[in-house]
Coordinates of C-alpha atoms and ligand atoms in Angstrom, one line a residue:
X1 CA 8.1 33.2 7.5
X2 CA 10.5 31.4 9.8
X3 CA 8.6 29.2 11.5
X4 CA 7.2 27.6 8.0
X5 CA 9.7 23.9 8.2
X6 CA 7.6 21.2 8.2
X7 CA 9.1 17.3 8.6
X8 CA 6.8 14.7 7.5
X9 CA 7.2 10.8 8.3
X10 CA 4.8 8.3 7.0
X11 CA 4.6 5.5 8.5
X12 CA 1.4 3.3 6.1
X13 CA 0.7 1.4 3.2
X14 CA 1.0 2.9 0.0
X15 CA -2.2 4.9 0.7
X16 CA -1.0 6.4 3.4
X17 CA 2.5 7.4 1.4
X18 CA 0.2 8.7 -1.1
X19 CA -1.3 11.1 1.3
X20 CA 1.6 11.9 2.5
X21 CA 3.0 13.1 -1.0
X22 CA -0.4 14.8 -1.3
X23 CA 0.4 16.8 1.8
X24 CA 4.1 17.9 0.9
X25 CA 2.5 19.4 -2.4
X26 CA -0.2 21.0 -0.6
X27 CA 2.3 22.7 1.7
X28 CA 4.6 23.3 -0.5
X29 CA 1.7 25.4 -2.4
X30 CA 0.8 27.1 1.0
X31 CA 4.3 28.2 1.3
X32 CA 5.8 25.6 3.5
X33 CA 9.4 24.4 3.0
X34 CA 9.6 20.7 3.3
X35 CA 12.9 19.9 5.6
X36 CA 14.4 16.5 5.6
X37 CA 15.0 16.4 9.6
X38 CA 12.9 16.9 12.7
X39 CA 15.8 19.4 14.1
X40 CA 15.4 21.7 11.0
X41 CA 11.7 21.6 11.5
X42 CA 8.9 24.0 13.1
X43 CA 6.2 21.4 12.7
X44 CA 6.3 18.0 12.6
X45 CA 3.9 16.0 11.0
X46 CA 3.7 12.0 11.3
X47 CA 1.0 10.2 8.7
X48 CA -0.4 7.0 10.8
X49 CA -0.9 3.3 10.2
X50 CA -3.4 1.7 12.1
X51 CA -3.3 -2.3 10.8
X52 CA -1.6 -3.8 13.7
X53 CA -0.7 -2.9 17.1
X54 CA 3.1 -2.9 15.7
X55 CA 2.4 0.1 13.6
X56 CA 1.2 1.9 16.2
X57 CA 3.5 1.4 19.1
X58 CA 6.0 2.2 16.7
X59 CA 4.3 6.0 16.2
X60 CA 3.6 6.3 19.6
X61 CA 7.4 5.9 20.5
X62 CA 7.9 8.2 18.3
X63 CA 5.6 10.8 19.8
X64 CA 7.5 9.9 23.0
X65 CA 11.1 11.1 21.3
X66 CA 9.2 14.1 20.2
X67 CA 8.0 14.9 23.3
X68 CA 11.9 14.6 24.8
X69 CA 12.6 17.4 21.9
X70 CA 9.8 19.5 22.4
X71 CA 11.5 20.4 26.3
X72 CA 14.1 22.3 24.6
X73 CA 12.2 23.6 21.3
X74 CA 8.5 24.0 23.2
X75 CA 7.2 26.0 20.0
X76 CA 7.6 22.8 17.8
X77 CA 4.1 21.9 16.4
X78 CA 3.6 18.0 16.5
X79 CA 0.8 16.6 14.1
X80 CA -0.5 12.9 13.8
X81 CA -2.3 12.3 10.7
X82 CA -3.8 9.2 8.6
X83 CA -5.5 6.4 10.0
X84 CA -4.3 6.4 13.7
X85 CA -5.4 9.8 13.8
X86 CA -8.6 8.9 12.8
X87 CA -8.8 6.2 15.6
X88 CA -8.3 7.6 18.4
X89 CA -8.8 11.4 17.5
X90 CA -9.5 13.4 21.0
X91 CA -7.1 10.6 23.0
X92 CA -4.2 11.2 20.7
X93 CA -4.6 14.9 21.1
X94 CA -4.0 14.2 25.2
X95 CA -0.5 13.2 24.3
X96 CA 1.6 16.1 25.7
X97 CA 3.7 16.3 22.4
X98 CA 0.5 16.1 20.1
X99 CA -0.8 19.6 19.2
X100 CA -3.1 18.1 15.7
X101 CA -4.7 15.3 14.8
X102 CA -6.2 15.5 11.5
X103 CA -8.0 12.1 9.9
X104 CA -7.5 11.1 6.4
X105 CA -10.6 12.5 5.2
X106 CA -9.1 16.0 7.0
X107 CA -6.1 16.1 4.7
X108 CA -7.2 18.7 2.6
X109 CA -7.4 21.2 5.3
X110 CA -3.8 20.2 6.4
X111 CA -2.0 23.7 5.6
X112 CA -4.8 25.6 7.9
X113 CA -4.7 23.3 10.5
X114 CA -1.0 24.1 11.0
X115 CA -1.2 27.7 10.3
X116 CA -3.5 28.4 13.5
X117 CA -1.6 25.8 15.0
X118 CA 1.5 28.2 14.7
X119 CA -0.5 31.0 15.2
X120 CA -2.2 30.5 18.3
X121 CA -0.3 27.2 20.1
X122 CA -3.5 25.5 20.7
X123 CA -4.5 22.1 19.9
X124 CA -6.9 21.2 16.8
X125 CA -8.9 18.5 15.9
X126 CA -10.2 17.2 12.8
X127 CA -11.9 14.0 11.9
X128 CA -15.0 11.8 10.5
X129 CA -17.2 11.9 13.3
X130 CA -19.5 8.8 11.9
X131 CA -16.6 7.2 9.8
X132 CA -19.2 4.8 8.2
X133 CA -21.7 7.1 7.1
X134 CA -21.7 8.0 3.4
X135 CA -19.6 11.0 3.2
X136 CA -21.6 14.2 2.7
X137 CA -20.8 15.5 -1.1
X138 CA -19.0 18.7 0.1
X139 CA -16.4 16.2 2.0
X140 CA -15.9 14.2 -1.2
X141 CA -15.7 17.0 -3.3
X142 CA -12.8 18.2 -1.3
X143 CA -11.1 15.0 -1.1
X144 CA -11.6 14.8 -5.0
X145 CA -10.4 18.7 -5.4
X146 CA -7.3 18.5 -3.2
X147 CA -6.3 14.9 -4.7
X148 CA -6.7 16.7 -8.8
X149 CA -4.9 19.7 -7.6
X150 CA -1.8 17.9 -5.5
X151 CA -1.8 14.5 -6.9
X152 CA 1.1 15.1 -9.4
X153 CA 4.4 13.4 -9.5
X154 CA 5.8 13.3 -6.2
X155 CA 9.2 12.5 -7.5
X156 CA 10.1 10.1 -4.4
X157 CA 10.7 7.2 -7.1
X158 CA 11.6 8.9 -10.1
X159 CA 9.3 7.9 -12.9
X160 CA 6.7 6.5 -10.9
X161 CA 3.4 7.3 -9.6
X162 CA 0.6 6.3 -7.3
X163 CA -3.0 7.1 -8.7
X164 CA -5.9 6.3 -6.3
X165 CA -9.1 4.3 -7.8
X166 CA -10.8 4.3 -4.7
X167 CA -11.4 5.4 -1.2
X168 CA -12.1 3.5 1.3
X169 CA -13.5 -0.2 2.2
X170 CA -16.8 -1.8 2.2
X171 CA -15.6 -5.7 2.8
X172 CA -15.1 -6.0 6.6
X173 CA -13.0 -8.6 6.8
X174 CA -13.5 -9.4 10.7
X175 CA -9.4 -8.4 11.8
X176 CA -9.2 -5.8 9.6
X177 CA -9.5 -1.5 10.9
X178 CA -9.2 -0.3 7.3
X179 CA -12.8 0.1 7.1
X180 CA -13.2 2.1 10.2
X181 CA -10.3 4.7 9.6
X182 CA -10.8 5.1 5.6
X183 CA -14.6 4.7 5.2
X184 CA -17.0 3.7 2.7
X185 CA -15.7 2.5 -0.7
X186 CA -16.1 5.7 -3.1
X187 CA -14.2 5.1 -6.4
X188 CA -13.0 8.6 -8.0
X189 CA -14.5 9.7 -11.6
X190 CA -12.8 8.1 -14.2
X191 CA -12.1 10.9 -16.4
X192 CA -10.9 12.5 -13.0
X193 CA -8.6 9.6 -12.7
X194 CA -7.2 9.7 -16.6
X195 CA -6.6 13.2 -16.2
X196 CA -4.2 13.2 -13.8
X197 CA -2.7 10.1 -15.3
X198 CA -2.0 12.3 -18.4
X199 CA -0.9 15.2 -16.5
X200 CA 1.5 12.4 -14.3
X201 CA 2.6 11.5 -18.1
X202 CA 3.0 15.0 -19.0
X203 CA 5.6 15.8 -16.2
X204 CA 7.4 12.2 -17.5
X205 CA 6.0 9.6 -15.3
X206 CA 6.3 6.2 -17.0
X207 CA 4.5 3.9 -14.9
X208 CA 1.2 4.4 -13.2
X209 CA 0.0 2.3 -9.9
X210 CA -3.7 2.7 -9.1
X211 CA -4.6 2.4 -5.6
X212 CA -7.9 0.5 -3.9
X213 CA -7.7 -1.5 -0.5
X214 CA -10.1 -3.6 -3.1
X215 CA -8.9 -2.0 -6.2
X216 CA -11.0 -4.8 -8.5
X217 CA -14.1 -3.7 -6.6
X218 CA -13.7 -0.3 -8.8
X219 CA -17.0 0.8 -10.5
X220 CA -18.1 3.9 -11.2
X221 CA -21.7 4.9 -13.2
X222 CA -21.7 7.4 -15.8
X223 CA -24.6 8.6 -18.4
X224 CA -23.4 6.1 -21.2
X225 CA -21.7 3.3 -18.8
X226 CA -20.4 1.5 -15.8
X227 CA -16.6 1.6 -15.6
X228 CA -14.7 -1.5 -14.3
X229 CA -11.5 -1.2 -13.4
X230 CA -10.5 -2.9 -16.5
X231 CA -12.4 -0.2 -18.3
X232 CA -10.1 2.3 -16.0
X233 CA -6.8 0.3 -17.2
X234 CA -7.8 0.0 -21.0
X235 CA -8.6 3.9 -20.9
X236 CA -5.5 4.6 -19.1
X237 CA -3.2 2.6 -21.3
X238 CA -3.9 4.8 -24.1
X239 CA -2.4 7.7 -22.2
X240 CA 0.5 8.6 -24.5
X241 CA 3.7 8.5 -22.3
X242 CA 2.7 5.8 -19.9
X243 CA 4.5 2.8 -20.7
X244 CA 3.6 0.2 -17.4
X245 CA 0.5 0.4 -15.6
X246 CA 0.0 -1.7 -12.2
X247 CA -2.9 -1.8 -9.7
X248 CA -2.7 -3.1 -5.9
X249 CA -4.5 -4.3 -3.9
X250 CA -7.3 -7.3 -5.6
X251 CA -9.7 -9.0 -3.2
X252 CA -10.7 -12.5 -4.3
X253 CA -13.9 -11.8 -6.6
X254 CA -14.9 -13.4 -9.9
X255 CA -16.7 -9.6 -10.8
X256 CA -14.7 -8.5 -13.3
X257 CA -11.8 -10.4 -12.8
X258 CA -12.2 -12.0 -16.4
X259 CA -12.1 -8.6 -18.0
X260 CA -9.3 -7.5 -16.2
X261 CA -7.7 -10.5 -16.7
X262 CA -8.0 -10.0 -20.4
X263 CA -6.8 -6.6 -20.4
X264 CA -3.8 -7.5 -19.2
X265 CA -3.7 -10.4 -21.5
X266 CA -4.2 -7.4 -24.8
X267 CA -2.1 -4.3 -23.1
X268 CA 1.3 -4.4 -23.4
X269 CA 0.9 -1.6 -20.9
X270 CA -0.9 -3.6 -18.1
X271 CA 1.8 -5.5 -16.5
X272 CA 1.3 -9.1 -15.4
X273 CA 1.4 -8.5 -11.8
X274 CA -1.4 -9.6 -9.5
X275 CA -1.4 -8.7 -5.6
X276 CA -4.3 -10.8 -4.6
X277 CA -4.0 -12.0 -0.7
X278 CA -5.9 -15.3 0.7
X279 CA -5.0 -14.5 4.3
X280 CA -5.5 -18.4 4.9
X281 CA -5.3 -22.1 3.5
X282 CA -8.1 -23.0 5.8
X283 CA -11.6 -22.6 5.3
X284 CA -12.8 -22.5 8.7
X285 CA -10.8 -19.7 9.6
X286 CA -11.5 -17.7 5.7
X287 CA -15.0 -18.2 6.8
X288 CA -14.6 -16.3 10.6
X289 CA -12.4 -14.0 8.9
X290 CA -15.6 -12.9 6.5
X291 CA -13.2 -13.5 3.1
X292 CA -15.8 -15.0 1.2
X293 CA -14.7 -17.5 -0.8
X294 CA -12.5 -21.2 0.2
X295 CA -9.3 -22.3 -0.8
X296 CA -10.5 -24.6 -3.4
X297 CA -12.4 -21.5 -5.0
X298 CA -9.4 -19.4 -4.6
X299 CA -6.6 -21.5 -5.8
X300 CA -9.3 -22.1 -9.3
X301 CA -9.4 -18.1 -9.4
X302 CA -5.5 -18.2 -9.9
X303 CA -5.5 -20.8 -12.1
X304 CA -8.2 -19.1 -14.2
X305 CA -5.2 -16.0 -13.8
X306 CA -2.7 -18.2 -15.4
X307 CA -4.8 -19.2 -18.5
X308 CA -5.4 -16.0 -19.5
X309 CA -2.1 -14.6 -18.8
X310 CA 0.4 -17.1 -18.7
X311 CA 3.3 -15.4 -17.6
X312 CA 1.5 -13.5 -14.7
X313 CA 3.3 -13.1 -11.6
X314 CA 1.5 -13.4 -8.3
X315 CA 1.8 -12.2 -5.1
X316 CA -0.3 -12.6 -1.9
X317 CA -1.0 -11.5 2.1
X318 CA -1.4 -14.4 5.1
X319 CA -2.3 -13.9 8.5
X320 CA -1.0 -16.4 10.8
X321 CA -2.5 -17.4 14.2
X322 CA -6.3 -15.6 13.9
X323 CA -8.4 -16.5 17.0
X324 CA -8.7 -20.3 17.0
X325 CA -6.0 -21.3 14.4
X326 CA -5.2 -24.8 14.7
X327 CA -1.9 -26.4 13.4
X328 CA -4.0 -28.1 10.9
X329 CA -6.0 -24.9 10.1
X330 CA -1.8 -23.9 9.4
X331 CA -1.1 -27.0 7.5
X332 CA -3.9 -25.7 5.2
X333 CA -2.5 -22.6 4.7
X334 CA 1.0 -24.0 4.2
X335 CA -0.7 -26.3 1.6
X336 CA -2.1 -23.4 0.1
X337 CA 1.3 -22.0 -0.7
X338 CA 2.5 -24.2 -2.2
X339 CA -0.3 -24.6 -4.7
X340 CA -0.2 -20.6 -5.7
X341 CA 3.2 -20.6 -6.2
X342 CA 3.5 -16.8 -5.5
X343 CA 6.0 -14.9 -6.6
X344 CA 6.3 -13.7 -3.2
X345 CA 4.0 -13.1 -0.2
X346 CA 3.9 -10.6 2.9
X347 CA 2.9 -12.8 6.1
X348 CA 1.9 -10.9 9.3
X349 CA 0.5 -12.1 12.4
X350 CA -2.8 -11.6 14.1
X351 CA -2.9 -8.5 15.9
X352 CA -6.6 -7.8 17.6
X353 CA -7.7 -4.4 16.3
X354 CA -10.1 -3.0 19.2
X355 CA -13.6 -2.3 16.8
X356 CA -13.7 -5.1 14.8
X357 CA -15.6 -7.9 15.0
X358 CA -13.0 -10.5 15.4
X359 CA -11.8 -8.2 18.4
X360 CA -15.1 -8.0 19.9
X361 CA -16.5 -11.6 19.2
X362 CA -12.9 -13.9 19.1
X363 CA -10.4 -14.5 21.6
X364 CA -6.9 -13.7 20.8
X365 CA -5.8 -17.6 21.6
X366 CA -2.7 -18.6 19.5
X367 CA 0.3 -17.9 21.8
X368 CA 2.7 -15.2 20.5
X369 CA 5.6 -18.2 20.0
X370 CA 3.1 -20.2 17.9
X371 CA 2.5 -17.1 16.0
X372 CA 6.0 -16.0 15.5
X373 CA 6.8 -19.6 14.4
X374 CA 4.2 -20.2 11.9
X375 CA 5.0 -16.5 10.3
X376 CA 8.6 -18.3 10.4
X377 CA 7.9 -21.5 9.0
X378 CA 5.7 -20.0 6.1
X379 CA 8.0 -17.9 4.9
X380 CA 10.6 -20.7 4.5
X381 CA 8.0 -22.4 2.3
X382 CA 7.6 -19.6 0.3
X383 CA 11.0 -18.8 0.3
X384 CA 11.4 -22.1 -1.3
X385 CA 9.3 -21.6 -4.2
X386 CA 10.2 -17.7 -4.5
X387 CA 14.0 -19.1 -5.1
X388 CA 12.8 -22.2 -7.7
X389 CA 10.9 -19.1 -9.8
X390 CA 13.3 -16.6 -9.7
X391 CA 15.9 -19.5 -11.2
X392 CA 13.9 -19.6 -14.3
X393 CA 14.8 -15.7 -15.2
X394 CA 18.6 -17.0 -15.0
X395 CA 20.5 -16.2 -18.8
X396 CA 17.2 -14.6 -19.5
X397 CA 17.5 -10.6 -21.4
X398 CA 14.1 -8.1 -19.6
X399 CA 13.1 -4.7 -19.5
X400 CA 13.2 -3.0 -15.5
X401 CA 12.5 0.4 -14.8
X402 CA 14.4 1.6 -12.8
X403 CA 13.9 3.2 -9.5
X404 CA 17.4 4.5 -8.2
X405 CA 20.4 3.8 -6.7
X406 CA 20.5 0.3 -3.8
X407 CA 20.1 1.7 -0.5
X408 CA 21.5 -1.5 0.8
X409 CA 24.6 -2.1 -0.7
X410 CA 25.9 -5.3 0.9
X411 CA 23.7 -7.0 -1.5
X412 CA 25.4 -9.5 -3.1
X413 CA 25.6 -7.8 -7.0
X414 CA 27.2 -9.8 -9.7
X415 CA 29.2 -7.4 -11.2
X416 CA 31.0 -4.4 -10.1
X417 CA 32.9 -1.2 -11.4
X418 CA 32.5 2.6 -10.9
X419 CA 28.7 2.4 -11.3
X420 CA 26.5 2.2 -7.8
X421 CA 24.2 -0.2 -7.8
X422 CA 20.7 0.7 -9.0
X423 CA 17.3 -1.6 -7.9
X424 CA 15.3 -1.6 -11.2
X425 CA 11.1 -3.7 -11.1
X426 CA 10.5 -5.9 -13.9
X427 CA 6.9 -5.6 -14.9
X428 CA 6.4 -8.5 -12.7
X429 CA 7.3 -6.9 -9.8
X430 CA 10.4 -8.6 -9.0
X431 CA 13.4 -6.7 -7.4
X432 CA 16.6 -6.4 -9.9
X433 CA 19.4 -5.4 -8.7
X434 CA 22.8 -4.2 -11.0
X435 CA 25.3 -1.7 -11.7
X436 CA 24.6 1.5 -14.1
X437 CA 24.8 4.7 -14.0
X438 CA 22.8 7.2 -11.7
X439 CA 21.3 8.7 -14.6
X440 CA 19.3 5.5 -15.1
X441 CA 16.6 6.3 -12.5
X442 CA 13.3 6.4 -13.8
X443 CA 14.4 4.8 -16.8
X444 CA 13.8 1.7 -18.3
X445 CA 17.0 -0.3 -19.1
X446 CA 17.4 -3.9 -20.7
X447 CA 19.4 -6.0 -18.2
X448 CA 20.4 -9.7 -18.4
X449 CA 19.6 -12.0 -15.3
X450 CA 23.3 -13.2 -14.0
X451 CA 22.1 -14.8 -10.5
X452 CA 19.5 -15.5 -8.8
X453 CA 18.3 -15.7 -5.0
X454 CA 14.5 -15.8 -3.4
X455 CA 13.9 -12.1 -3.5
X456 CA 16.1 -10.0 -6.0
X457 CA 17.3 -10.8 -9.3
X458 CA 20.9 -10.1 -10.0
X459 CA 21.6 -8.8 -13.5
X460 CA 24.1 -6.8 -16.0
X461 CA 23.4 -3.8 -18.5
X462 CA 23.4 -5.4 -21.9
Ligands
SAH1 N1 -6.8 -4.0 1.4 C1 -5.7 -4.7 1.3 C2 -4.7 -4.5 2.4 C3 -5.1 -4.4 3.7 S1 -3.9 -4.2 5.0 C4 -6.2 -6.2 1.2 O1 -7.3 -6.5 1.5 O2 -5.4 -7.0 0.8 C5 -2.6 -5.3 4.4 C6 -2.5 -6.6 5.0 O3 -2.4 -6.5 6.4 C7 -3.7 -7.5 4.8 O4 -3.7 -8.1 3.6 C8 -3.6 -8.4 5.9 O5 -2.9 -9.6 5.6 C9 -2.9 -7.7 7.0 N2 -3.7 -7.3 8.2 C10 -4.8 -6.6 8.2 N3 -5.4 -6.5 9.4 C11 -4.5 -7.3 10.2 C12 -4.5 -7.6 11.6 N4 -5.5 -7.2 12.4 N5 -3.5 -8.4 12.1 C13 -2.6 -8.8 11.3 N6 -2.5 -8.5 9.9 C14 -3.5 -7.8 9.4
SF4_2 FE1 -9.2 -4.8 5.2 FE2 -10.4 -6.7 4.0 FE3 -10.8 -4.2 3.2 FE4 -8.5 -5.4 2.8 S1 -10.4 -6.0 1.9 S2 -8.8 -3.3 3.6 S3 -8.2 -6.7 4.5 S4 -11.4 -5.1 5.2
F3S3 FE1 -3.0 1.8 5.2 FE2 -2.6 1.3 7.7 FE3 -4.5 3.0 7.1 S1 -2.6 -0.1 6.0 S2 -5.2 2.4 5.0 S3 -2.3 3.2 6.7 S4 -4.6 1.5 8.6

């Protein structure tokens, strides 16, 4: 059929591109050909983030271009899926460019959706109508059917794939929407889990990242035992093929973080990477944010990390100006910083998510200049300390694996030649950048560390 291009944009978190690829292979299954442009494309499809207002604004411009295309091409289909689909379901579907909106829990019914949506030009909805209630086992069992049958390599980063633990959150941390757009926690069947990792390893993926918004939570009961996810990680590091296994995103617990510590500590596979946010130095604000735990507690936690695996990177999330933030609240968080010594963290600022309890109980009161200029100021402190870390790789010989050639290539490389540059992750997670040959991608190579700066590492083939 003619009318069979579909254009997918994602516009999440690593969830959300995992959906995403789980979408291209379902309709690439139903007979769809995936296009790389909106004007080659029939039906559009847009996979949705709703964390901050940024993320959506950003969509609904998008939906505004759209609808500026759709007055010359009126037969284009335009679909919003993910997690801002699953927000504001029937309102989105007013949107005179928007013909589905399908929730992340509605995925695997993606390919029908637009086939009657081509068929008969009328709008369709699908969604969770009670998002928190325990999903009824027909709607898990075909989340868990169309993830075994699609989730295979997705070949976006050659080598590389994204395995979800978990659906779903059950910490409500008071900003957060996650919760409300994903659900209940449900972590997937391990053997479900290692059999795709050995079919991932099968098709020559190398390294394995499993997915949770509070991937450490993991635990699933079966007849003989209850799997952690350092049960999941020890089972999946015997999966022949996989070389590097990494799991995003930990919430501050002490359950299980001991054995998962230690499996890092034994695996060569398990790479010594931890993404574990604070969100905040101050414990005031950790308390109205519900993160259960203080900074003191926290800080221990990574030090606890570092004695069991000495050479672990860390990485972390902060939220500057939540409802009430003082500057010494800040000072606190800044102080916090310091202490972790992260590798490198993301810092965002509050954005009230209507739903949530900070939304309904706080007011939004740091002014957006005080917000933009602590996000500002922390991330000069950690660029500080990112910088002073990355110096000790200088001179230093490591393994990367290599994800493909530098889409930006003013970066400042330290040597040249006919080779592009390639950006290459050292189990660590930090950024390498050098020159090799294309055919590296997906490959791990051994590189020396020539120069250094906050973020990337710059490095030779040796
Ligand atoms: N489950 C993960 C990721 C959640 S979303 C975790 O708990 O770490 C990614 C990050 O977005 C969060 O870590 C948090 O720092 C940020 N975030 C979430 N809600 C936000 C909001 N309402 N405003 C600003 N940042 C937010
Ligand atoms: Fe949101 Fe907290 Fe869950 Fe992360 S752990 S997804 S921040 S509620
Ligand atoms: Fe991810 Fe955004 Fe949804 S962070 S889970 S795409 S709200």
């Amino acid at each position: 059929m003619d009318n069979k291009k579909v254009h997918i944009k994602s516009f999440g978190c690593q969830m959300n591109k995992l959906d995403t690829a789980l979408v291209r292979s379902a309709l690439d299954a139903a007979g769809f050909v995936l296009v790389e442009s909106v004007k080659e494309a029939n039906v559009v499809l847009i996979n949705t983030c709703s964390v901050r207002d940024h993320a959506e604004q950003r969509v609904l411009s998008h939906l505004g271009h759209l609808k500026h295309i759709k007055e010359s091409k009126p037969d284009l289909v335009v679909g919003v899926i993910g997690c801002m689909a699953q927000r504001l379901g029937e309102k989105l579907l007013e949107h005179e460019a928007v013909s589905i909106v399908c929730g992340p829990a509605q995925i695997p019914q993606i390919a029908d959706l637009v086939t009657e949506a081509l068929r008969h030009n009328k709008k369709e909805l699908s969604v969770t109508e009670q998002i928190r209630k325990p999903a009824p086992q027909t709607g898990s069992d075909a989340l868990e059917e169309f993830e075994s049958a699609y989730g295979l390599a997705d070949k976006q980063v050659p080598g590389q794939a994204f395995v979800r633990a978990m659906r779903g959150c059950n910490k409500f941390c008071t900003y957060c929407i996650v919760p409300y757009v994903r659900g209940p926690e449900v972590s997937r069947q391990p053997e479900a889990i290692i059999d795709q990792i050995k079919r991932l390893a099968d098709d020559g993926i190398k390294q394995v990242t499993l997915l949770g918004q509070a991937v450490n939570s993991y635990q699933y009961k079966t007849a003989e035992k209850t799997w952690s996810l350092a049960d999941l990680l020890a089972a999946a590091a015997e999966v022949e093929g996989i070389k590097w296994l990494k799991f995003i995103t930990n919430y501050p617990s002490e359950k299980y973080f001991d054995e998962i510590l230690h499996v890092m500590a034994d695996s060569p596979k398990v790479c010594p990477h931890l993404h574990i946010p604070a969100q905040s130095g101050s414990d005031k604000i950790l308390r109205a944010m519900n993160r259960r735990y203080t900074a003191d507690w926290y800080l221990a936690l990574l030090d606890k990390a570092r004695d069991i695996v000495p050479d672990i990177a860390i990485a972390g999330d902060f939220i500057v100006g939540f409802p009430d933030e003082t500057q010494d609240d800040f000072e606190r968080t800044v102080d916090l910083v310091k202490k972790a010594q992260y590798r490198n963290c993301f810092v965002f600022k509050y954005s009230p998510r209507p739903g949530t309890t900070a939304d309904k109980r706080l007011e939004d009161t740091v002014a957006p200049e005080v917000k933009q200029a602590r996000n500002v100021e922390l991330l000069a402190v950690q660029e500080e300390i990112s910088d002073r870390l990355s110096r000790s790789f200088l001179g230093k010989d490591i393994t990367v694996l290599v994800e493909g050639p530098s889409k930006k290539p003013h970066l400042n490389a330290a040597a040249s030649g006919n080779n592009p540059q390639l950006v290459a992750r050292t189990a660590g997670h930090w950024i390498v950048v050098f020159n090799g040959p294309k055919s590296l991608a997906g490959q791990f190579a051994k590189v020396k560390i020539t120069k250094t700066s906050p973020l990337t590492l710059f490095a030779r083939l040796t």
